[in-house]
Amino acid sequence: MDQKMFCYQCEQTAGCAGCTGNAGVCGKKADTAHLQDELTGALIGLARAADGNHPTGTTHRAMIEGLFTTVTNVSFDNEALQRQIRIVHQEKEALIPRCGSCESRCGRNEDYDMRMLWTDQEDVRSLKSLILFGLRGMAAYAYHALVLGYMDEEVNQFFYQGLFAVGEDWSMEELLPVVLKTGEINLKCMALLDEANTKTYGVPKPTVVPLTVEKGPFIVISGHDLKDLKLLLEQTKDKGINIYTHGEMLPAHAYPELKAYPHLKGNFGTAWQNQQKEFADLPAPVLFTTNCLMPPKESYADRVFTTEVVAYPGILHIGEDKDFTPVIKKALALGGFREDTVFRGINGGTQVTTGFGHGTILSVADQVVEAVKSGAIRHFFLVAGCDGARPGRNYYTEFVKQAPPDTVILTLACGKYRFHDLDLGCIKGLPRLMDMGQCNDAYSAIRVAAALSEAFGCEVNDLPLSMVLSWYEQKAVCILLTLLHLGIKNIRLGPTLPAFISENVLNYLVENYGIAPITTPEADLKQLLGEA
């Protein structure tokens, strides 16, 4: 097998075209990339086998875990990938116990060769990539709901339907409806996860989170999985160990059932791409629960632990028993800081606020509507999405800083680390900067937009609301597809457009949805405020 890789699923892909050498920009090596392609091909084979058969709960789990494993910065471990491939093959064999008994409409159930996709006609490849990457992102949300005991049969079935389409020789006309359907089903998936989180941990409430790390032993927990955080909090209770969130785990502080633990103290560090610098001298272990893992440097690799589908060779993995004893022992051995240590956000702030989900904002909907009608609030900007290392992301900081004082900034996902420690003040008692949560909490933004459009008796696109988004990996793709499914127009996207969007597909998005790349904060603000 040619050991050169091909991967263009993330924003930082080499040359804005694709990683094609011996390793990707994310640190993934070519042999790992080939195994991820093999796993994807096996999942398409499973989707073919499921067509005309009846997948079980274990089949659904294999499908969701397999797709989630291939999201950027999740698994760098070849053994873990090979194990996942075997699980997928076992599930396919269980669906089709007799050779040649395939009842699928395509008449076959073999694994798909991903080289057929990467070398396909440009526009077909582009649409299939949107489906595939959207499914990978949606699988992450489905997984978080699954571990809390929540599943949706329509969501589960669409994973098979979408992957089936990726493996077929379909035209652009046949593929485009599947692209938009991916966005429609992802909306259901985000709603499912919102229900799972709020029914399990309560409705998020606005919460001030300090960035100071107190003296003594502590553990940093990163990723997105709230269940893993709850288990860690339980196992560290009364052990003299404090817990600090990192990255997308920050919004956990707003959930009543989690903030009730007094040793959940604060947040450490900024966005995921800074971890190799921020973890270098950290006197504490770090537990990664989902994606956003960068290859650990030797200086701190012995302090990193993984669990669930995230994995890295040589790093201790906490298995299904969820016994975090090794992490706890490491925290006690390292001892933490000798004195309280003050850390600051990118803009110098020493605390941040989170918890402005749809439950909070809609509870003061009358106040929001009145502020708009009185002219106190002129415009809302959703400045949200993934952070990353590519130059140009300072655009989002400057955009927020330059937004007029009669505008409100809604934000979510890790892109907020660029600016969420800023103090923008209030309008009529409403904070001008409101953090709605993790990337999946784009559902909250959608709920708020729908409520405002109903209150004002207009379409969402007629609201004084603009979306200025940053993207990095596949969860941002499925959210974008959801916004397109809802017909939301004039989205600004950056810092670069996806490499997997062909010219013709881009033209379609521009013509039908007005999607456009970011330019400069000054020009985009004038355009979005109707001042250009």
mmCIF file of C-alpha atoms in Angstrom, residues 126-127 130 172 176 179-180 477 480-481 483-485 488-491 493 497-498 500-517:
data_model
loop_
_atom_site.group_PDB
_atom_site.id
_atom_site.type_symbol
_atom_site.label_atom_id
_atom_site.label_comp_id
_atom_site.label_asym_id
_atom_site.label_seq_id
_atom_site.Cartn_x
_atom_site.Cartn_y
_atom_site.Cartn_z
ATOM 1 C CA SER A 126 -17.146 17.646 -2.688
ATOM 2 C CA LEU A 127 -20.764 16.699 -1.987
ATOM 3 C CA LEU A 130 -19.868 17.214 3.007
ATOM 4 C CA MET A 172 -24.780 15.700 -7.942
ATOM 5 C CA LEU A 176 -27.422 17.335 -2.874
ATOM 6 C CA VAL A 179 -26.279 16.910 2.031
ATOM 7 C CA LEU A 180 -29.232 18.994 3.227
ATOM 8 C CA VAL A 477 -19.425 20.973 9.176
ATOM 9 C CA LEU A 480 -23.143 24.528 8.976
ATOM 10 C CA LEU A 481 -25.285 21.974 7.134
ATOM 11 C CA LEU A 483 -27.979 26.171 9.248
ATOM 12 C CA LEU A 484 -28.279 25.635 5.493
ATOM 13 C CA HIS A 485 -31.130 23.168 6.026
ATOM 14 C CA ILE A 488 -30.270 30.697 7.069
ATOM 15 C CA LYS A 489 -28.442 33.022 4.709
ATOM 16 C CA ASN A 490 -25.506 35.424 4.567
ATOM 17 C CA ILE A 491 -23.263 33.451 6.922
ATOM 18 C CA LEU A 493 -17.194 31.748 7.346
ATOM 19 C CA LEU A 497 -13.112 28.106 3.179
ATOM 20 C CA PRO A 498 -13.061 24.278 3.325
ATOM 21 C CA PHE A 500 -13.337 19.994 0.151
ATOM 22 C CA ILE A 501 -15.749 22.584 -1.273
ATOM 23 C CA SER A 502 -15.354 22.595 -5.040
ATOM 24 C CA GLU A 503 -15.824 25.759 -7.078
ATOM 25 C CA ASN A 504 -19.218 24.674 -8.405
ATOM 26 C CA VAL A 505 -20.482 23.640 -4.973
ATOM 27 C CA LEU A 506 -19.230 26.930 -3.528
ATOM 28 C CA ASN A 507 -21.041 28.849 -6.263
ATOM 29 C CA TYR A 508 -24.214 26.974 -5.372
ATOM 30 C CA LEU A 509 -23.835 27.960 -1.709
ATOM 31 C CA VAL A 510 -23.139 31.583 -2.641
ATOM 32 C CA GLU A 511 -26.086 31.813 -5.031
ATOM 33 C CA ASN A 512 -28.618 30.059 -2.807
ATOM 34 C CA TYR A 513 -27.484 30.968 0.701
ATOM 35 C CA GLY A 514 -25.227 34.006 0.370
ATOM 36 C CA ILE A 515 -22.448 32.266 2.264
ATOM 37 C CA ALA A 516 -19.222 34.251 2.028
ATOM 38 C CA PRO A 517 -15.673 34.206 3.384
#
